[in-house]
């Protein structure tokens, strides 16, 4: 059974209800949480941290856990106890000493000056003031300069945690005064395990294929995975299957991609146009279809038995069409014309198969290679679930 971590009512989103409350509950960022726990245990917490990485992978969650860990009356192994007065005050958002600031809407010099003045005062009810600035790269240059002055001589009772999805936009002078952590995308296996636990706890009926599809589509982000699960659950009261998800997300199954790719390789214009017709008919997302197609060719290119020249030509052609589609209103025609000209190009280059080749799916060598790759994938592990 998954631990019910918060007592928030049902209408609160899954993402918030299952937000990790301890370092050990955070999935996929083990190195970072280990380092932070050690810092809390040894009393060696830095004055400023920079958390960079994509959205929905745990930056804010870890920042909040750290804000409690440094203020907790009885931390255990660097973890906040979540039950003492300080932990509770922070969890209930009642402390004036913990500030969460959205860098996008407080980006000007005045905001940062005000912050700088506040920072100088001792904490009102806690041991340490924690300033969490999200999307810190949005600050203006002036604001960064004002912030830099504070970071150069940080008061002892303050910890800054800057979070950003675009660390390259944060000035080096700021970064050099922070302990920086790059957050990794969460491995698919870990997202899938956690999703199954949540689905079970929430009594959401879902097949394991559907769980895998969500984990793959979430592209390393737990928040996106939880949002998709929630959407699917409200989309249909019946069991969530792969088909239902594909339908909901405007996607097609992998066999459609493989067939389509085979049609390109064989220069089968009729098949290509028929497939596009059916995609449009069923309201599928053409851009995502192209992206998935590119990903499939790319996967194939790293196997030894692929025809590299042909795959590169296909990849280039698909990427060109994708770029054009992005800017265009009439996506269908762009897709049709783009693919037909790709085939003409490939014919000129002698890259069209003379005889029908089997798809990767039916080719035993390719299947074996794919199986090998899948076995290499990390074993699913659940770190967030507590047995108590
Ligand atoms: Zn505590």
Short mmCIF file of C-alpha atoms and ligand atoms in Angstrom, two decimals:
data_model
loop_
_atom_site.label_atom_id
_atom_site.label_comp_id
_atom_site.label_asym_id
_atom_site.label_seq_id
_atom_site.Cartn_x
_atom_site.Cartn_y
_atom_site.Cartn_z
CA UNK A 1 0.00 0.00 0.00
CA UNK A 2 1.26 3.44 -0.83
CA UNK A 3 1.49 5.81 2.05
CA UNK A 4 -1.13 8.51 1.96
CA UNK A 5 1.22 11.40 2.43
CA UNK A 6 -1.13 14.30 2.79
CA UNK A 7 -4.64 14.78 3.97
CA UNK A 8 -5.66 16.96 1.07
CA UNK A 9 -9.16 16.36 -0.27
CA UNK A 10 -9.83 14.32 -3.38
CA UNK A 11 -10.28 17.24 -5.77
CA UNK A 12 -6.63 18.20 -5.24
CA UNK A 13 -4.56 17.02 -8.20
CA UNK A 14 -2.70 13.73 -7.98
CA UNK A 15 0.54 15.62 -8.41
CA UNK A 16 -0.02 17.61 -5.25
CA UNK A 17 -1.45 14.75 -3.26
CA UNK A 18 1.52 12.52 -4.00
CA UNK A 19 4.19 15.19 -3.76
CA UNK A 20 7.17 13.65 -1.93
CA UNK A 21 7.57 14.95 1.62
CA UNK A 22 10.94 13.38 2.44
CA UNK A 23 14.18 13.12 0.45
CA UNK A 24 13.82 9.33 0.38
CA UNK A 25 10.43 9.66 -1.33
CA UNK A 26 11.82 11.62 -4.28
CA UNK A 27 12.12 9.40 -7.33
CA UNK A 28 15.03 9.58 -9.76
CA UNK A 29 17.27 12.20 -8.08
CA UNK A 30 19.10 9.96 -5.62
CA UNK A 31 22.53 11.58 -5.94
CA UNK A 32 21.12 15.01 -5.20
CA UNK A 33 19.03 13.92 -2.23
CA UNK A 34 21.97 11.96 -0.79
CA UNK A 35 24.23 15.02 -1.02
CA UNK A 36 21.62 17.25 0.59
CA UNK A 37 20.94 14.81 3.43
CA UNK A 38 24.66 14.60 4.14
CA UNK A 39 24.85 18.39 4.17
CA UNK A 40 21.97 18.61 6.66
CA UNK A 41 23.52 15.90 8.87
CA UNK A 42 26.93 17.55 8.94
CA UNK A 43 25.48 21.04 9.33
CA UNK A 44 27.22 21.95 6.11
CA UNK A 45 24.30 23.37 4.13
CA UNK A 46 25.36 25.85 1.43
CA UNK A 47 24.12 29.44 1.35
CA UNK A 48 22.87 29.13 -2.18
CA UNK A 49 21.81 26.28 -4.43
CA UNK A 50 21.01 26.22 -8.11
CA UNK A 51 18.62 23.46 -9.17
CA UNK A 52 18.45 23.10 -12.93
CA UNK A 53 16.48 20.68 -15.04
CA UNK A 54 13.23 20.24 -16.90
CA UNK A 55 9.85 20.94 -15.41
CA UNK A 56 8.10 18.41 -13.20
CA UNK A 57 11.15 16.42 -12.13
CA UNK A 58 11.31 17.37 -8.46
CA UNK A 59 13.15 20.71 -8.16
CA UNK A 60 10.48 22.48 -6.11
CA UNK A 61 9.67 19.36 -4.10
CA UNK A 62 13.30 18.98 -3.06
CA UNK A 63 13.58 22.70 -2.30
CA UNK A 64 10.59 22.45 0.05
CA UNK A 65 11.94 19.33 1.76
CA UNK A 66 15.28 21.07 2.25
CA UNK A 67 13.55 24.13 3.71
CA UNK A 68 12.08 21.87 6.40
CA UNK A 69 15.23 19.80 6.92
CA UNK A 70 17.29 22.90 7.79
CA UNK A 71 14.63 24.08 10.23
CA UNK A 72 13.50 20.77 11.75
CA UNK A 73 13.85 20.35 15.53
CA UNK A 74 14.63 16.65 15.20
CA UNK A 75 15.91 15.77 11.73
CA UNK A 76 16.54 12.05 11.18
CA UNK A 77 19.41 11.11 8.86
CA UNK A 78 19.15 14.51 7.23
CA UNK A 79 15.39 14.12 6.67
CA UNK A 80 12.82 16.52 8.12
CA UNK A 81 10.60 14.83 10.74
CA UNK A 82 7.50 16.55 9.29
CA UNK A 83 5.88 16.47 12.73
CA UNK A 84 7.68 19.09 14.84
CA UNK A 85 6.34 22.63 15.18
CA UNK A 86 8.74 24.03 12.58
CA UNK A 87 8.04 21.32 10.01
CA UNK A 88 4.31 21.76 10.50
CA UNK A 89 4.44 25.54 10.20
CA UNK A 90 6.28 25.19 6.90
CA UNK A 91 4.02 22.41 5.59
CA UNK A 92 0.98 24.56 6.32
CA UNK A 93 2.56 27.56 4.58
CA UNK A 94 2.32 29.60 7.77
CA UNK A 95 5.93 30.71 8.18
CA UNK A 96 7.11 34.14 7.11
CA UNK A 97 10.64 32.79 6.93
CA UNK A 98 10.04 30.56 3.94
CA UNK A 99 9.51 32.55 0.77
CA UNK A 100 8.60 31.03 -2.56
CA UNK A 101 9.08 33.59 -5.28
CA UNK A 102 8.14 33.21 -8.93
CA UNK A 103 11.05 34.71 -10.85
CA UNK A 104 8.87 35.30 -13.89
CA UNK A 105 6.49 37.71 -12.17
CA UNK A 106 8.98 39.25 -9.71
CA UNK A 107 11.81 39.81 -12.10
CA UNK A 108 12.55 43.50 -11.54
CA UNK A 109 15.15 45.29 -9.47
CA UNK A 110 12.56 46.55 -6.94
CA UNK A 111 11.49 43.04 -5.99
CA UNK A 112 15.06 41.93 -5.47
CA UNK A 113 15.97 45.08 -3.51
CA UNK A 114 13.04 44.45 -1.20
CA UNK A 115 14.14 40.86 -0.85
CA UNK A 116 17.69 42.02 -0.08
CA UNK A 117 16.42 44.27 2.72
CA UNK A 118 14.33 41.46 4.21
CA UNK A 119 17.18 38.99 4.05
CA UNK A 120 19.20 41.09 6.50
CA UNK A 121 16.68 40.52 9.32
CA UNK A 122 16.87 37.46 11.54
CA UNK A 123 14.17 34.79 11.03
CA UNK A 124 10.90 35.48 12.86
CA UNK A 125 9.82 31.98 13.88
CA UNK A 126 12.32 29.51 12.40
CA UNK A 127 16.06 28.85 12.57
CA UNK A 128 16.84 29.57 8.93
CA UNK A 129 15.18 31.72 6.32
CA UNK A 130 14.79 29.97 2.99
CA UNK A 131 14.19 31.86 -0.24
CA UNK A 132 13.11 29.68 -3.12
CA UNK A 133 13.21 31.57 -6.42
CA UNK A 134 11.60 29.59 -9.21
CA UNK A 135 12.48 30.27 -12.87
CA UNK A 136 15.33 32.44 -11.63
CA UNK A 137 16.63 32.93 -15.19
CA UNK A 138 13.74 35.35 -15.75
CA UNK A 139 15.28 38.01 -13.48
CA UNK A 140 16.52 41.18 -15.16
CA UNK A 141 20.24 41.96 -15.24
CA UNK A 142 19.77 44.69 -12.66
CA UNK A 143 17.95 42.25 -10.40
CA UNK A 144 20.74 39.70 -10.81
CA UNK A 145 23.29 42.35 -9.85
CA UNK A 146 21.35 43.21 -6.71
CA UNK A 147 21.08 39.50 -5.89
CA UNK A 148 24.79 39.05 -6.45
CA UNK A 149 25.59 41.59 -3.73
CA UNK A 150 23.62 39.49 -1.24
CA UNK A 151 25.26 36.28 -2.40
CA UNK A 152 28.71 37.79 -2.00
CA UNK A 153 28.10 38.33 1.70
CA UNK A 154 25.26 36.03 2.66
CA UNK A 155 23.84 36.42 6.18
CA UNK A 156 24.41 33.21 8.17
CA UNK A 157 20.69 32.55 8.73
CA UNK A 158 19.67 32.43 5.06
CA UNK A 159 19.58 29.72 2.38
CA UNK A 160 18.76 30.58 -1.23
CA UNK A 161 17.44 27.94 -3.58
CA UNK A 162 17.24 28.97 -7.21
CA UNK A 163 15.38 26.73 -9.63
CA UNK A 164 15.56 27.03 -13.38
CA UNK A 165 14.70 25.20 -16.56
CA UNK A 166 17.24 27.34 -18.45
CA UNK A 167 20.51 27.49 -16.49
CA UNK A 168 22.38 28.94 -19.50
CA UNK A 169 20.45 32.17 -18.95
CA UNK A 170 21.69 32.54 -15.37
CA UNK A 171 24.83 34.74 -15.13
CA UNK A 172 28.07 32.91 -14.36
CA UNK A 173 28.73 35.25 -11.46
CA UNK A 174 25.56 33.94 -9.79
CA UNK A 175 26.21 30.28 -10.66
CA UNK A 176 29.75 30.46 -9.25
CA UNK A 177 28.33 31.37 -5.85
CA UNK A 178 25.88 28.46 -5.78
CA UNK A 179 26.19 24.77 -5.27
CA UNK A 180 24.69 23.62 -8.55
CA UNK A 181 22.69 20.44 -9.15
CA UNK A 182 21.57 19.14 -12.53
CA UNK A 183 18.33 17.24 -12.14
CA UNK A 184 18.04 14.16 -14.31
CA UNK A 185 15.01 13.04 -16.24
CA UNK A 186 13.34 10.27 -14.26
CA UNK A 187 13.85 6.82 -15.85
CA UNK A 188 10.72 5.32 -17.44
CA UNK A 189 10.81 2.26 -15.19
CA UNK A 190 10.69 4.39 -12.06
CA UNK A 191 7.84 6.51 -13.36
CA UNK A 192 5.92 3.35 -14.27
CA UNK A 193 6.37 1.75 -10.81
CA UNK A 194 5.24 4.85 -9.02
CA UNK A 195 2.26 5.31 -11.35
CA UNK A 196 1.08 1.74 -10.72
CA UNK A 197 1.22 2.35 -6.98
CA UNK A 198 -0.74 5.58 -7.31
CA UNK A 199 -3.32 3.95 -9.60
CA UNK A 200 -3.73 1.14 -7.09
CA UNK A 201 -4.09 3.51 -4.15
CA UNK A 202 -6.60 5.64 -6.07
CA UNK A 203 -8.43 2.56 -7.36
CA UNK A 204 -7.95 3.66 -10.96
CA UNK A 205 -8.21 0.57 -13.19
CA UNK A 206 -5.40 0.66 -15.78
CA UNK A 207 -3.50 -1.95 -17.81
CA UNK A 208 0.27 -2.30 -17.52
CA UNK A 209 0.63 -1.40 -21.23
CA UNK A 210 -1.19 1.86 -20.55
CA UNK A 211 1.09 2.58 -17.57
CA UNK A 212 4.13 2.01 -19.80
CA UNK A 213 2.74 4.31 -22.46
CA UNK A 214 2.17 7.13 -19.95
CA UNK A 215 5.66 6.61 -18.49
CA UNK A 216 7.15 6.86 -21.98
CA UNK A 217 5.08 9.90 -22.96
CA UNK A 218 5.95 11.71 -19.72
CA UNK A 219 9.51 11.98 -21.06
CA UNK A 220 11.20 11.89 -17.67
CA UNK A 221 8.73 14.09 -15.78
CA UNK A 222 6.70 12.66 -12.91
CA UNK A 223 4.30 15.59 -12.89
CA UNK A 224 3.38 15.08 -16.55
CA UNK A 225 2.85 11.37 -15.88
CA UNK A 226 0.52 12.08 -12.95
CA UNK A 227 -1.42 14.66 -14.95
CA UNK A 228 -1.88 12.17 -17.81
CA UNK A 229 -3.08 9.46 -15.43
CA UNK A 230 -5.57 11.86 -13.93
CA UNK A 231 -6.81 13.00 -17.35
CA UNK A 232 -7.25 9.41 -18.48
CA UNK A 233 -9.18 8.57 -15.32
CA UNK A 234 -11.61 11.42 -15.92
CA UNK A 235 -11.76 10.68 -19.67
CA UNK A 236 -13.30 7.29 -19.07
CA UNK A 237 -14.77 5.44 -16.13
CA UNK A 238 -13.76 2.12 -17.67
CA UNK A 239 -10.37 0.47 -17.42
CA UNK A 240 -7.66 2.67 -18.95
CA UNK A 241 -6.13 0.79 -21.87
CA UNK A 242 -3.43 1.66 -24.38
CA UNK A 243 -6.11 2.26 -27.03
CA UNK A 244 -8.00 4.66 -24.79
CA UNK A 245 -4.82 6.62 -24.09
CA UNK A 246 -3.83 6.76 -27.75
CA UNK A 247 -7.30 8.03 -28.49
CA UNK A 248 -7.19 10.61 -25.71
CA UNK A 249 -3.72 11.86 -26.66
CA UNK A 250 -4.35 11.84 -30.42
CA UNK A 251 -1.61 9.25 -30.94
CA UNK A 252 -1.32 6.06 -32.94
CA UNK A 253 0.10 2.66 -31.97
CA UNK A 254 3.72 1.79 -32.80
CA UNK A 255 2.64 -0.67 -35.52
CA UNK A 256 1.28 2.27 -37.55
CA UNK A 257 4.69 3.97 -37.42
CA UNK A 258 6.45 0.79 -38.51
CA UNK A 259 4.08 0.24 -41.43
CA UNK A 260 4.39 3.86 -42.48
CA UNK A 261 8.17 3.71 -42.40
CA UNK A 262 8.11 0.58 -44.51
CA UNK A 263 5.92 2.40 -47.03
CA UNK A 264 8.51 5.22 -47.23
CA UNK A 265 11.34 2.72 -47.73
CA UNK A 266 9.41 1.00 -50.49
CA UNK A 267 8.40 4.26 -52.12
CA UNK A 268 4.76 3.22 -51.70
CA UNK A 269 3.02 6.56 -52.31
CA UNK A 270 -0.46 5.07 -52.27
CA UNK A 271 0.04 3.57 -48.82
CA UNK A 272 1.52 6.83 -47.52
CA UNK A 273 -1.41 8.93 -48.71
CA UNK A 274 -3.92 6.39 -47.39
CA UNK A 275 -2.30 6.43 -43.94
CA UNK A 276 -2.24 10.23 -43.80
CA UNK A 277 -5.88 10.23 -44.84
CA UNK A 278 -6.80 7.88 -42.01
CA UNK A 279 -4.74 9.86 -39.46
CA UNK A 280 -6.53 13.06 -40.40
CA UNK A 281 -9.88 11.26 -40.36
CA UNK A 282 -9.30 10.02 -36.83
CA UNK A 283 -8.12 13.43 -35.64
CA UNK A 284 -4.58 12.29 -34.82
CA UNK A 285 -1.85 14.79 -34.04
CA UNK A 286 0.33 14.91 -37.18
CA UNK A 287 3.23 16.66 -35.50
CA UNK A 288 3.53 14.04 -32.79
CA UNK A 289 3.14 11.33 -35.41
CA UNK A 290 6.17 12.76 -37.24
CA UNK A 291 8.19 13.08 -34.02
CA UNK A 292 7.48 9.46 -33.16
CA UNK A 293 8.49 8.44 -36.67
CA UNK A 294 11.80 10.30 -36.36
CA UNK A 295 12.41 8.65 -32.98
CA UNK A 296 11.80 5.23 -34.54
CA UNK A 297 14.31 5.83 -37.37
CA UNK A 298 16.79 7.21 -34.88
CA UNK A 299 16.43 4.09 -32.70
CA UNK A 300 17.00 1.94 -35.74
CA UNK A 301 20.11 3.85 -36.79
CA UNK A 302 21.98 2.79 -33.67
CA UNK A 303 21.50 -0.90 -34.47
CA UNK A 304 24.25 -2.51 -36.54
CA UNK A 305 21.99 -3.86 -39.28
CA UNK A 306 20.50 -0.54 -40.36
CA UNK A 307 20.98 1.04 -43.79
CA UNK A 308 22.52 4.25 -42.49
CA UNK A 309 22.49 6.27 -45.72
CA UNK A 310 18.82 5.53 -46.21
CA UNK A 311 17.91 6.19 -42.58
CA UNK A 312 19.74 9.52 -42.58
CA UNK A 313 17.87 10.56 -45.74
CA UNK A 314 14.55 9.59 -44.15
CA UNK A 315 15.38 11.33 -40.88
CA UNK A 316 16.40 14.55 -42.64
CA UNK A 317 13.29 14.48 -44.81
CA UNK A 318 10.99 13.91 -41.84
CA UNK A 319 12.64 16.67 -39.80
CA UNK A 320 12.23 19.10 -42.72
CA UNK A 321 8.55 18.26 -43.03
CA UNK A 322 8.14 18.58 -39.28
CA UNK A 323 9.60 22.06 -39.30
CA UNK A 324 7.33 23.13 -42.14
CA UNK A 325 4.27 21.63 -40.49
CA UNK A 326 5.04 23.57 -37.34
CA UNK A 327 4.69 26.86 -39.22
CA UNK A 328 1.79 25.90 -41.42
CA UNK A 329 -1.97 25.90 -41.15
CA UNK A 330 -2.54 23.23 -43.77
CA UNK A 331 -0.62 20.45 -42.14
CA UNK A 332 -2.07 17.67 -44.19
CA UNK A 333 -0.90 19.02 -47.55
CA UNK A 334 2.54 19.87 -46.18
CA UNK A 335 2.85 16.32 -44.88
CA UNK A 336 1.69 14.76 -48.15
CA UNK A 337 3.86 16.92 -50.41
CA UNK A 338 6.83 16.61 -48.07
CA UNK A 339 6.72 12.83 -48.02
CA UNK A 340 6.18 12.45 -51.74
CA UNK A 341 9.17 14.68 -52.46
CA UNK A 342 11.22 12.72 -49.92
CA UNK A 343 10.46 9.58 -51.91
CA UNK A 344 11.46 11.27 -55.19
CA UNK A 345 14.75 12.33 -53.57
CA UNK A 346 15.38 8.83 -52.28
CA UNK A 347 14.66 7.35 -55.70
CA UNK A 348 17.25 9.67 -57.25
CA UNK A 349 19.79 8.62 -54.63
CA UNK A 350 18.99 4.96 -55.23
CA UNK A 351 17.76 4.56 -51.65
CA UNK A 352 14.37 3.01 -52.36
CA UNK A 353 14.25 -0.73 -51.74
CA UNK A 354 13.85 -2.77 -54.94
CA UNK A 355 12.13 -5.58 -53.11
CA UNK A 356 9.86 -5.30 -50.13
CA UNK A 357 11.86 -5.39 -46.93
CA UNK A 358 10.40 -6.70 -43.70
CA UNK A 359 9.63 -4.13 -41.03
CA UNK A 360 11.76 -4.02 -37.91
CA UNK A 361 8.92 -5.71 -36.10
CA UNK A 362 9.05 -8.79 -38.30
CA UNK A 363 12.80 -8.92 -38.74
CA UNK A 364 14.22 -11.39 -36.17
CA UNK A 365 17.66 -9.70 -36.07
CA UNK A 366 16.19 -6.28 -35.36
CA UNK A 367 13.82 -7.76 -32.83
CA UNK A 368 16.71 -9.41 -30.98
CA UNK A 369 18.62 -6.12 -30.98
CA UNK A 370 15.62 -4.28 -29.62
CA UNK A 371 15.09 -6.87 -26.92
CA UNK A 372 18.72 -6.50 -25.88
CA UNK A 373 18.30 -2.74 -25.60
CA UNK A 374 15.19 -3.14 -23.50
CA UNK A 375 16.93 -5.53 -21.13
CA UNK A 376 19.63 -2.94 -20.56
CA UNK A 377 17.05 -0.48 -19.32
CA UNK A 378 17.19 0.14 -15.64
CA UNK A 379 15.20 -2.12 -13.37
CA UNK A 380 12.19 -0.34 -11.93
CA UNK A 381 12.63 0.67 -8.32
CA UNK A 382 10.35 2.47 -5.95
CA UNK A 383 12.03 4.86 -3.62
CA UNK A 384 9.11 6.93 -2.63
CA UNK A 385 6.92 4.27 -1.12
CA UNK A 386 7.40 3.87 2.58
CA UNK A 387 6.67 0.67 4.39
CA UNK A 388 5.37 1.70 7.75
ZN1 LIG B 1 10.69 18.54 12.06
#
